[in-house]
Every structure is written in C-alpha cells, then in structure tokens.
mmCIF file of C-alpha atoms in Angstrom:
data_model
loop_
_atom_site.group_PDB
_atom_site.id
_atom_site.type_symbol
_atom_site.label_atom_id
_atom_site.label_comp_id
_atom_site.label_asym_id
_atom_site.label_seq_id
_atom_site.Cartn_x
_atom_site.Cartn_y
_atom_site.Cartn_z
ATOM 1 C CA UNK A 1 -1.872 -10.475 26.503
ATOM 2 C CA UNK A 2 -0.745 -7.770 23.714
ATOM 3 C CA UNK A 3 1.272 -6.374 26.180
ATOM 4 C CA UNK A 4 3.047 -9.551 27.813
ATOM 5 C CA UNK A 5 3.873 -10.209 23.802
ATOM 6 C CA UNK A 6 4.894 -6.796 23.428
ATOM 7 C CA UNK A 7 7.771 -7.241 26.311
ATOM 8 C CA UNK A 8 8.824 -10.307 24.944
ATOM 9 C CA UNK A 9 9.300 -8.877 21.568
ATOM 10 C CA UNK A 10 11.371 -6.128 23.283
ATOM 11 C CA UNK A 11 13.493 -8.927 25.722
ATOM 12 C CA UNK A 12 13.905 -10.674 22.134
ATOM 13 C CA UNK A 13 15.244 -7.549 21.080
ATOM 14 C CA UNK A 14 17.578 -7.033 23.831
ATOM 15 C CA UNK A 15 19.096 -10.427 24.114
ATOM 16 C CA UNK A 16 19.987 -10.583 20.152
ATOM 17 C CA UNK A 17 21.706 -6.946 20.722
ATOM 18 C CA UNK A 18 25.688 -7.497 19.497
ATOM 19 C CA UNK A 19 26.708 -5.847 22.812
ATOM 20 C CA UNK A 20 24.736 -8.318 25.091
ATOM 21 C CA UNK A 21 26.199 -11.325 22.977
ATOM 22 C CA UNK A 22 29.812 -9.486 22.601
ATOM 23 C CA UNK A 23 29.828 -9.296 26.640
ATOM 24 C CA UNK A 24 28.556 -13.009 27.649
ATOM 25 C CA UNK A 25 31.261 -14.284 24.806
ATOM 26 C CA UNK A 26 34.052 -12.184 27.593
ATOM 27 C CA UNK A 27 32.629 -13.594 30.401
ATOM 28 C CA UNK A 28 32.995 -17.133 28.858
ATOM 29 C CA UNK A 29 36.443 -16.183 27.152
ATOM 30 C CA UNK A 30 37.613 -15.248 31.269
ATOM 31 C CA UNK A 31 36.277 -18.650 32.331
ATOM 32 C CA UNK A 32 38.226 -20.616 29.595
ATOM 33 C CA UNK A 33 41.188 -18.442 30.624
ATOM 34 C CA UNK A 34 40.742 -18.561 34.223
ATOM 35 C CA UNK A 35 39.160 -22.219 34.485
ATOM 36 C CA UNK A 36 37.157 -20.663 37.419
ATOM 37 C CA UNK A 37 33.237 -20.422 37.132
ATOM 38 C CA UNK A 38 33.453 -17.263 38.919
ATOM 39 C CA UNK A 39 33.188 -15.447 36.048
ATOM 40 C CA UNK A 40 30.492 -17.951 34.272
ATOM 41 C CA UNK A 41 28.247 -16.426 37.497
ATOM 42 C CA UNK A 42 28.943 -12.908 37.184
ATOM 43 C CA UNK A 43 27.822 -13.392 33.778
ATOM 44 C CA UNK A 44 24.830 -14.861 35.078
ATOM 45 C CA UNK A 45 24.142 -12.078 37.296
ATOM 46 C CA UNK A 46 24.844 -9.574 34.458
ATOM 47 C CA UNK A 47 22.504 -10.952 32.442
ATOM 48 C CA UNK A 48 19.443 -10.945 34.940
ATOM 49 C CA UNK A 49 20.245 -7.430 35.407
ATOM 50 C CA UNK A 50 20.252 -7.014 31.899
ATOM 51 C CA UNK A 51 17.391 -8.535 30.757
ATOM 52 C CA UNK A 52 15.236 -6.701 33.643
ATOM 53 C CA UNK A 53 16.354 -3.196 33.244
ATOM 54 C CA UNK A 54 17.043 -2.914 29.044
ATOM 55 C CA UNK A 55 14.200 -4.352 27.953
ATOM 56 C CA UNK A 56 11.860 -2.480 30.159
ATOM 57 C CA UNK A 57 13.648 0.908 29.511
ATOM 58 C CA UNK A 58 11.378 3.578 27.365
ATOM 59 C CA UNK A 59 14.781 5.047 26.184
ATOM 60 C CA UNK A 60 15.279 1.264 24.650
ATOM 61 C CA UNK A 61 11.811 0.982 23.204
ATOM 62 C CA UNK A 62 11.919 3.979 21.543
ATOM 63 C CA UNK A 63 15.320 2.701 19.836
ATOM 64 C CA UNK A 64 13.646 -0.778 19.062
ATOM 65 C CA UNK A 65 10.400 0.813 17.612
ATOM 66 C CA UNK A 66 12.613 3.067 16.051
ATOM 67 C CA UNK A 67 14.960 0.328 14.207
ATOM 68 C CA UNK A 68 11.475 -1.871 13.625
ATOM 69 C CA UNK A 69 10.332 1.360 11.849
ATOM 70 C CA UNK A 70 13.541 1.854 9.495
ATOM 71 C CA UNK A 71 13.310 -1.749 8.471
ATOM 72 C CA UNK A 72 9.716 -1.864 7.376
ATOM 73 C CA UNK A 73 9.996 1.467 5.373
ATOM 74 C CA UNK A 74 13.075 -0.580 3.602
ATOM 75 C CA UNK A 75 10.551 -3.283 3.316
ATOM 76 C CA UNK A 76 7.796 -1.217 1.895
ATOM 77 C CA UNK A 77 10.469 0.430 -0.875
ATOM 78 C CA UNK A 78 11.673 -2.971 -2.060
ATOM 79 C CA UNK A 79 8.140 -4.241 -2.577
ATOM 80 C CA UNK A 80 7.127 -0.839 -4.100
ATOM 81 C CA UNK A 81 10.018 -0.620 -6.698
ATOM 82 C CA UNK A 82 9.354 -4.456 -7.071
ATOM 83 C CA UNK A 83 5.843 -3.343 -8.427
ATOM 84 C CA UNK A 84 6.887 -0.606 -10.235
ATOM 85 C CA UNK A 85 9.453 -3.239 -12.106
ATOM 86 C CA UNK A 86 5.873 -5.157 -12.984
ATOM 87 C CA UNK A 87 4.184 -2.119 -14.868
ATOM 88 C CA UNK A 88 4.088 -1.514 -18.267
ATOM 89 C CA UNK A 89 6.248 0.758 -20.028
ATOM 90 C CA UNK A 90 3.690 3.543 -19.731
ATOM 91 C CA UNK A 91 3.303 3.005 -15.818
ATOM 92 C CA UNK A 92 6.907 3.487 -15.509
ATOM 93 C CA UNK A 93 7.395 5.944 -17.112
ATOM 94 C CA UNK A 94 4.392 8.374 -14.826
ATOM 95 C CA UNK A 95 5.727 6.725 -11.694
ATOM 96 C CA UNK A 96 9.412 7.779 -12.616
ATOM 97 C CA UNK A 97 8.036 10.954 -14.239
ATOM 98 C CA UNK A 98 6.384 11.789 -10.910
ATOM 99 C CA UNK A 99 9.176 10.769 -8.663
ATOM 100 C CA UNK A 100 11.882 12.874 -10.836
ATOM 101 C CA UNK A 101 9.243 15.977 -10.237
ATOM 102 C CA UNK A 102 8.992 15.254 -6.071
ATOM 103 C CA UNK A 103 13.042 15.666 -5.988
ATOM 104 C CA UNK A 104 13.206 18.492 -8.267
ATOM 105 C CA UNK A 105 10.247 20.104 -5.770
ATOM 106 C CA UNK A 106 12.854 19.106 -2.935
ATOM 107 C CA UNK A 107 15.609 20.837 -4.787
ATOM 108 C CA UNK A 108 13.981 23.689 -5.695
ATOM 109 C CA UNK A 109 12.582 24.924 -2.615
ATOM 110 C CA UNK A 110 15.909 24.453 -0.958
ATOM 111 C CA UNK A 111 17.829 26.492 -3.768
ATOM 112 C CA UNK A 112 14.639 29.734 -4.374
ATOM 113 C CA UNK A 113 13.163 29.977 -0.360
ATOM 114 C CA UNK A 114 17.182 29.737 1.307
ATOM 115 C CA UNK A 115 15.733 27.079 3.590
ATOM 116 C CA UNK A 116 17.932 24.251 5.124
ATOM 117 C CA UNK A 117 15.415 21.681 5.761
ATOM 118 C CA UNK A 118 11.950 21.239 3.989
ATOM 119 C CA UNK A 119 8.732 21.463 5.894
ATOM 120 C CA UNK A 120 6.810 18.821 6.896
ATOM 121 C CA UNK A 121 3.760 19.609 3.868
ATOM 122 C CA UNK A 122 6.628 19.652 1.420
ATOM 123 C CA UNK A 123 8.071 16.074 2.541
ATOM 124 C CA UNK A 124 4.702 14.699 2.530
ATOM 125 C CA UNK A 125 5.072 14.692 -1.032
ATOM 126 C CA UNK A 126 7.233 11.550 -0.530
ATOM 127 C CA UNK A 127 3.687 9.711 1.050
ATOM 128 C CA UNK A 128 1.572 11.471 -1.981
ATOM 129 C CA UNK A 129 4.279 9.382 -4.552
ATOM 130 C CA UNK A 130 3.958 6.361 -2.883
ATOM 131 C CA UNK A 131 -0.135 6.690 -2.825
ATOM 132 C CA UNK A 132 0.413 7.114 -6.186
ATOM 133 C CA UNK A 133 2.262 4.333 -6.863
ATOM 134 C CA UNK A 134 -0.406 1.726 -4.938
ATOM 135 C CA UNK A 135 -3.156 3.495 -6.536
ATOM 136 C CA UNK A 136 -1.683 2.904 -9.780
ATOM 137 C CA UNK A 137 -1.302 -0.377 -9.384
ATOM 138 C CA UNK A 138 -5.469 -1.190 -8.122
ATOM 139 C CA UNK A 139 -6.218 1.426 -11.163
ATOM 140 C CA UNK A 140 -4.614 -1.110 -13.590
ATOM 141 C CA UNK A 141 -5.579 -4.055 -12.322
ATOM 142 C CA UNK A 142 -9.535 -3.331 -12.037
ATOM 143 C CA UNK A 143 -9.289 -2.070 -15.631
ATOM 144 C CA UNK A 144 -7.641 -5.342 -16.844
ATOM 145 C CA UNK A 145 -10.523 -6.696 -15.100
ATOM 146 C CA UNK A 146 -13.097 -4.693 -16.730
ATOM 147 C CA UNK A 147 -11.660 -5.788 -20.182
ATOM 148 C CA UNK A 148 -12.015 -9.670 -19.213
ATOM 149 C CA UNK A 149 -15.868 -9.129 -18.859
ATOM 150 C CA UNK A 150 -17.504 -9.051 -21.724
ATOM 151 C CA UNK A 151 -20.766 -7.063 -20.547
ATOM 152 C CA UNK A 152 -23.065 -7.435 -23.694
ATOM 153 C CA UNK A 153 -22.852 -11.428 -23.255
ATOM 154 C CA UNK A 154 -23.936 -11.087 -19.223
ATOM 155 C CA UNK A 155 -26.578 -8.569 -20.512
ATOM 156 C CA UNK A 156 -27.637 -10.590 -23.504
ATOM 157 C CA UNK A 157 -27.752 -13.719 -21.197
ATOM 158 C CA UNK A 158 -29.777 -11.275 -18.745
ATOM 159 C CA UNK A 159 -31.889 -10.890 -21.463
ATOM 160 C CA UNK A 160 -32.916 -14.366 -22.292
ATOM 161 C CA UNK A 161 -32.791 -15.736 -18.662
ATOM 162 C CA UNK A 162 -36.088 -12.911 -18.180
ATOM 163 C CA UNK A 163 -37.815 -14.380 -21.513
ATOM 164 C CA UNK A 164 -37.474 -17.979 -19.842
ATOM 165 C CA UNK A 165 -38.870 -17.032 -17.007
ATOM 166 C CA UNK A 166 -42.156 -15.378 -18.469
ATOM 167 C CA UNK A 167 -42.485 -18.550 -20.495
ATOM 168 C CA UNK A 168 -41.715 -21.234 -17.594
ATOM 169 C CA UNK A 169 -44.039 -23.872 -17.886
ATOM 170 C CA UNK A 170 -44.116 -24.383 -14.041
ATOM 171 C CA UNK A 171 -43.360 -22.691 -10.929
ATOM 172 C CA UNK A 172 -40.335 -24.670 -10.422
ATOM 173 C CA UNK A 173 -38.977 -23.631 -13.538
ATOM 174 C CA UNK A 174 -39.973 -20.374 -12.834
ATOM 175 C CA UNK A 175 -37.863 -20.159 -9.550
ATOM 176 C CA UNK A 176 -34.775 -21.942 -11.409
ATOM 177 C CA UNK A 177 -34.838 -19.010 -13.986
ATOM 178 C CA UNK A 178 -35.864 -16.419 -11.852
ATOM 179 C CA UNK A 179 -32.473 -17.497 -9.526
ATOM 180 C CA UNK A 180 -30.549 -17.113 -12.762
ATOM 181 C CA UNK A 181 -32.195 -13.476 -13.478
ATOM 182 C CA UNK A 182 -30.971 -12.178 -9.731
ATOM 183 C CA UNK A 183 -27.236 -13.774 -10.398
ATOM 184 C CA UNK A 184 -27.027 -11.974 -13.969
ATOM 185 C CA UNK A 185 -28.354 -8.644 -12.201
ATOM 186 C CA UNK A 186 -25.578 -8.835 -9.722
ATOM 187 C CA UNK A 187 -23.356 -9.675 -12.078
ATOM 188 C CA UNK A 188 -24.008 -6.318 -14.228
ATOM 189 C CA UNK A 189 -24.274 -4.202 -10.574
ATOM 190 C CA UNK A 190 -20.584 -5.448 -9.541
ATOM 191 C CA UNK A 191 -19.574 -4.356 -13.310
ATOM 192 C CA UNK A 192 -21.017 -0.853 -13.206
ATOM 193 C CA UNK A 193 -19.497 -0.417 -9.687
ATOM 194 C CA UNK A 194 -16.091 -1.529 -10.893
ATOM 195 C CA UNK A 195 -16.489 0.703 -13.819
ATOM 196 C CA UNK A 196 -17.019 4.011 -11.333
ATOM 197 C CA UNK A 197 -14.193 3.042 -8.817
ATOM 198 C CA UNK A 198 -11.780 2.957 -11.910
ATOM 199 C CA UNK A 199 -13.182 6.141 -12.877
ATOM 200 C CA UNK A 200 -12.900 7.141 -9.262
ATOM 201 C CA UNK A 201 -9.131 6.124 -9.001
ATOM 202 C CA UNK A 202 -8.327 7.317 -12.703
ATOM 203 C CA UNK A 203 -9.452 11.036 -10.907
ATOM 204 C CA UNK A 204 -7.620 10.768 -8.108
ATOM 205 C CA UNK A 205 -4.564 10.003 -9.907
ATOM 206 C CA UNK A 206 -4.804 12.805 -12.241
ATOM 207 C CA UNK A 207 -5.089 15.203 -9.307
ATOM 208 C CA UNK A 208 -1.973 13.888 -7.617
ATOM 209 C CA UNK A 209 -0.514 14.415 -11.057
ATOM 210 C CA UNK A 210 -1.806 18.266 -11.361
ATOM 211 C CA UNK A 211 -0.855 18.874 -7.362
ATOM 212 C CA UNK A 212 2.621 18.257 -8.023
ATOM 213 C CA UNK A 213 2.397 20.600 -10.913
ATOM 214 C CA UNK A 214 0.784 23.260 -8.947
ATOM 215 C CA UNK A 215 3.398 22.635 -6.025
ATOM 216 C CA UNK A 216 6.274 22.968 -8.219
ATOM 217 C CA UNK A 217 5.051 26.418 -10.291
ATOM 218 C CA UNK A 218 4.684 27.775 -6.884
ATOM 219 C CA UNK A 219 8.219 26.820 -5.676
ATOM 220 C CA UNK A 220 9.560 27.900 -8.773
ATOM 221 C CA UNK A 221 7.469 31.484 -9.505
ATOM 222 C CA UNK A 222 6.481 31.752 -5.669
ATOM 223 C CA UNK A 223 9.572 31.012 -3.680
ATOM 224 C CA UNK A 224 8.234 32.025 -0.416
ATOM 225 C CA UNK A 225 7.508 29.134 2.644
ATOM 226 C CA UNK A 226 4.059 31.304 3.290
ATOM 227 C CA UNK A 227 2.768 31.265 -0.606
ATOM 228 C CA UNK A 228 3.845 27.525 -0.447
ATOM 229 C CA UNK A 229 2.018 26.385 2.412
ATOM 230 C CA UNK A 230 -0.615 28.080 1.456
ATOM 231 C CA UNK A 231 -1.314 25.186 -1.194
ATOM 232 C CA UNK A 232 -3.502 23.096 0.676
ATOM 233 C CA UNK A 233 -1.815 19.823 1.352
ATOM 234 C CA UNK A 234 -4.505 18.448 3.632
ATOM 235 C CA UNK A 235 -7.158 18.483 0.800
ATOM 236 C CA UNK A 236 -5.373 16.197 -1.635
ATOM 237 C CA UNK A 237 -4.756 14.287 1.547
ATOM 238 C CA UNK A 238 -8.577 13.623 2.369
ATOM 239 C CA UNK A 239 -9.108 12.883 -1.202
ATOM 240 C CA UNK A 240 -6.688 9.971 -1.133
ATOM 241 C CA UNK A 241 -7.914 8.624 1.939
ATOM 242 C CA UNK A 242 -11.530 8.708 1.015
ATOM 243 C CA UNK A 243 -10.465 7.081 -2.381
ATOM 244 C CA UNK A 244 -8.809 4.415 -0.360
ATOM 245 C CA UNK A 245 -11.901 3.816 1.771
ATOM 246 C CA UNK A 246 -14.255 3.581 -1.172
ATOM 247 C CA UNK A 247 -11.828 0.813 -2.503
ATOM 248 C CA UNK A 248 -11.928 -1.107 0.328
ATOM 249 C CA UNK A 249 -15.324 -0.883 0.183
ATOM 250 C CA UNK A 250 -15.813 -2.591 -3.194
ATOM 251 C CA UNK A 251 -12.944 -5.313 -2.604
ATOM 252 C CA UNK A 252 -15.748 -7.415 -2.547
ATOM 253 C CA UNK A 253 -16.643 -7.203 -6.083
ATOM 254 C CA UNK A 254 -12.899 -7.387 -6.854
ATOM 255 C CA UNK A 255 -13.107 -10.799 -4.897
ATOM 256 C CA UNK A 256 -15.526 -12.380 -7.362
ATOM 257 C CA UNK A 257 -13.999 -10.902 -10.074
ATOM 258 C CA UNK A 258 -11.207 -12.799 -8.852
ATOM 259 C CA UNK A 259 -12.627 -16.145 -8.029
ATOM 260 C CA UNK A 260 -13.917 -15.646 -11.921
ATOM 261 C CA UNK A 261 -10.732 -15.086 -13.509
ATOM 262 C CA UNK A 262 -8.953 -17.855 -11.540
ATOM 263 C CA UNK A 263 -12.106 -20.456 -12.566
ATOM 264 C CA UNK A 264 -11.456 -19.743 -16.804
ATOM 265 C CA UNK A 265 -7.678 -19.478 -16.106
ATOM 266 C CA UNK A 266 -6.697 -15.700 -16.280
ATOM 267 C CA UNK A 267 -3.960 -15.635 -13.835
ATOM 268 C CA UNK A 268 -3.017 -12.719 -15.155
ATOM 269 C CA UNK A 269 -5.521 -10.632 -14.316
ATOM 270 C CA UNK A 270 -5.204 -11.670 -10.404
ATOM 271 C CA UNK A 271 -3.584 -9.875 -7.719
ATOM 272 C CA UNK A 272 0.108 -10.120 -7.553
ATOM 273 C CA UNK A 273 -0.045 -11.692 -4.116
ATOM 274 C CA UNK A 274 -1.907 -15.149 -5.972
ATOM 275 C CA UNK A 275 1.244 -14.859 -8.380
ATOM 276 C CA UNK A 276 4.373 -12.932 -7.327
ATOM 277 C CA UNK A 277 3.817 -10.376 -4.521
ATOM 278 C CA UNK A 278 1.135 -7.167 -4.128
ATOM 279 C CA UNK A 279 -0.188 -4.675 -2.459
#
C-alpha cells in the first residue's frame, strides 16, 4: 500500500511537470490548427508512454525526492526564522550571535586551511544551529512553565491533604483524601522532572555555545583540516540526540502542564502550535 501511494505521488509528479503540460498544449494547438484528431491521438499515445516510463524511472525519483527535499528545508527555515521572530530580545540576540559565529567558522576555514569546499563535520555546524534554535525554544517554554506553578501552594496543599487523611472520620473519607494525597504527589514529581529537563536542556545549550567557540579558536590558531577534525563532532552530536530523546520522554508532563495552563487561561504559556505555529 505505501508503495502503490508512493508511485502515485511520483505519476502526480510527472503529470504536473511544465514539459508534460507544455507538450499536450502542442498537440492540442496542431489539432485546432489542423482540425484533424490525428494529432489529439498521438497525444494520447504520448502520454501513456509518458506516464509509464517517467514516473517509474529511478533517474526521475531521485529528481522528485530531490525537489521534495529542497522544498521542505525552505519549509523548515521559514518556520525556524518564524520562531526566532517570537523570542525575546535576549533569544535573538544568542540565536543571531550563534549563527554570525557558524559563517565566520565557514569563512575562516576557507581563508587559513586554502580549502575550496568545507568538510562535511564543518557543515554540520549548520544542523548544530538549527538544534540550537529548537532547543531554545522547548528550553523557554518549560521554564515559563515552571514559573506558572507555584510549588509551595501544591506542597502546602500536599501538606494538609496528608493531615485530613490521618484525621478522616471514616474510611470513605479516608480514600477521598488519600486520592487527593497521590494527585498532589504527582503533581510535585512532574515539577521536579520539569525542573531537571530544563536544567538538562539549559546544559546542552551551553555546550553547543562553547563547541562553536572551541571550533572557531581552532580554525583560527589551528588552521590545519587534521587539527580541525580532530574536534570531535560526533560527541556533541550524541549529546543532542540523547537530549532530544529525554524530552520526548517527559512530553508527557509537558502535556498536563498544558491541559493546566489552558484550564486557568494562560495561553501564553502553550505551545505555539495551540496559538500561532511550533515546533
């Protein structure tokens, strides 16, 4: 089934190309001129040959997947400079900060190692910005959440919920409070593991911050391809990823965080997607 909708995405493809339509509009221009339908059926014919070799071709694919590629890396930088347009002056200005440093990395290793293109570690840089970027953006939003909670009242209402149930004057009172006393406890554990994912992604961005640094002392002092690559890209890399996997991990607290903020009317402090757009 995915790869029946797979060839019709590609026949899709191939029947809005401009040279298809470009070619049935001179078969129908000959027709009009000629008044003959002769040509109507070689366009006919053209067309099932057409549509049966094109879209099956690999060399055609590759262009497709190639063009579907280019369009949702445009799509990704609109939505990411869209963000960036949503921060606060402060965000900007380490996003831009860090983006200004990535080109002058670009530019320097060109000008010091006499190299025409950059490697493939020193490109990834590009990837590392935009990590930094989304990262950014779930750093300041789980911190805007952590200031909405007011801990101390959950703890103080912890607090008495435990006194009510030693003094419940029945067992179903008992279970009522006791049902309250599990809720609060969650209520702190989803706080404190907010509070170490923040901490978590407050690290990480730091250390993209300092890699960059260290990248571009070493282009600069170092100008050799071999001292450069010996940096070790791949590290920072893993870091990011497993940073990214504990987040997903704990988008379940962010969830009813969410659901919390939306019930007392802090639409502010939800994702972009429930108001504008996100990542």
């Amino acid at each position: 089934m995915a790869e029946r909708k797979l060839s019709l995405e590609y026949l899709k493809e191939a029947v809005m190309e401009p040279a298809n339509f470009w070619g049935m509009a001179g078969f129908a221009v000959a027709a009009a001129y000629t008044w003959s339908p002769i040509p109507l059926a070689a366009a006919l014919v053209a067309e099932g040959a057409y549509l049966a070799t094109v879209p099956a071709s690999s060399i055609y694919r590759r262009l497709v997947d190639g063009r579907n590629r280019k369009r949702l890396a445009e799509l990704r930088s609109k939505q990411r400079e869209r963000l960036i347009e949503s921060f606060d002056p402060r965000e900007r200005e380490a996003v831009l900060y860090l983006k200004w440093l990535k080109n002058k990395i670009f530019d320097n290793y060109v000008k010091f190692t006499g190299a025409k293109d950059l490697p493939l570690n020193i490109r990834s840089l590009e990837q590392r910005w935009e990590d930094f970027v989304d990262l950014l953006d779930v750093y300041r939003r789980r911190k805007h959440h952590l200031r909405s909670i007011n801990r101390q009242a959950v703890q103080n209402q912890l607090t008495q919920a435990e006194r009510s149930v030693e003094g419940a004057p029945d067992d179903r009172a008992r279970r009522i409070q006791q049902a309250n006393v599990e809720i609060l406890k969650r209520r702190l554990a989803q706080f404190s593991e907010l509070e170490r994912s923040v901490k978590l992604v407050e690290g990480q961005l730091q250390s993209i911050e300092n890699f960059f640094g260290l990248v571009n002392d070493q282009v600069v002092t170092l100008p050799t391809p071999e001292r450069v690559s010996s940096l070790d890209f791949e590290q920072l890399s893993d870091s990011i990823q497993m940073t990214k996997q504990m987040l997903e991990e704990t988008s379940d607290v962010m969830g009813v965080l969410d659901s919390h903020n939306r019930e007392i009317g802090n639409f502010d402090l939800l994702p972009s997607s429930g108001t504008t757009s996100a990542k």
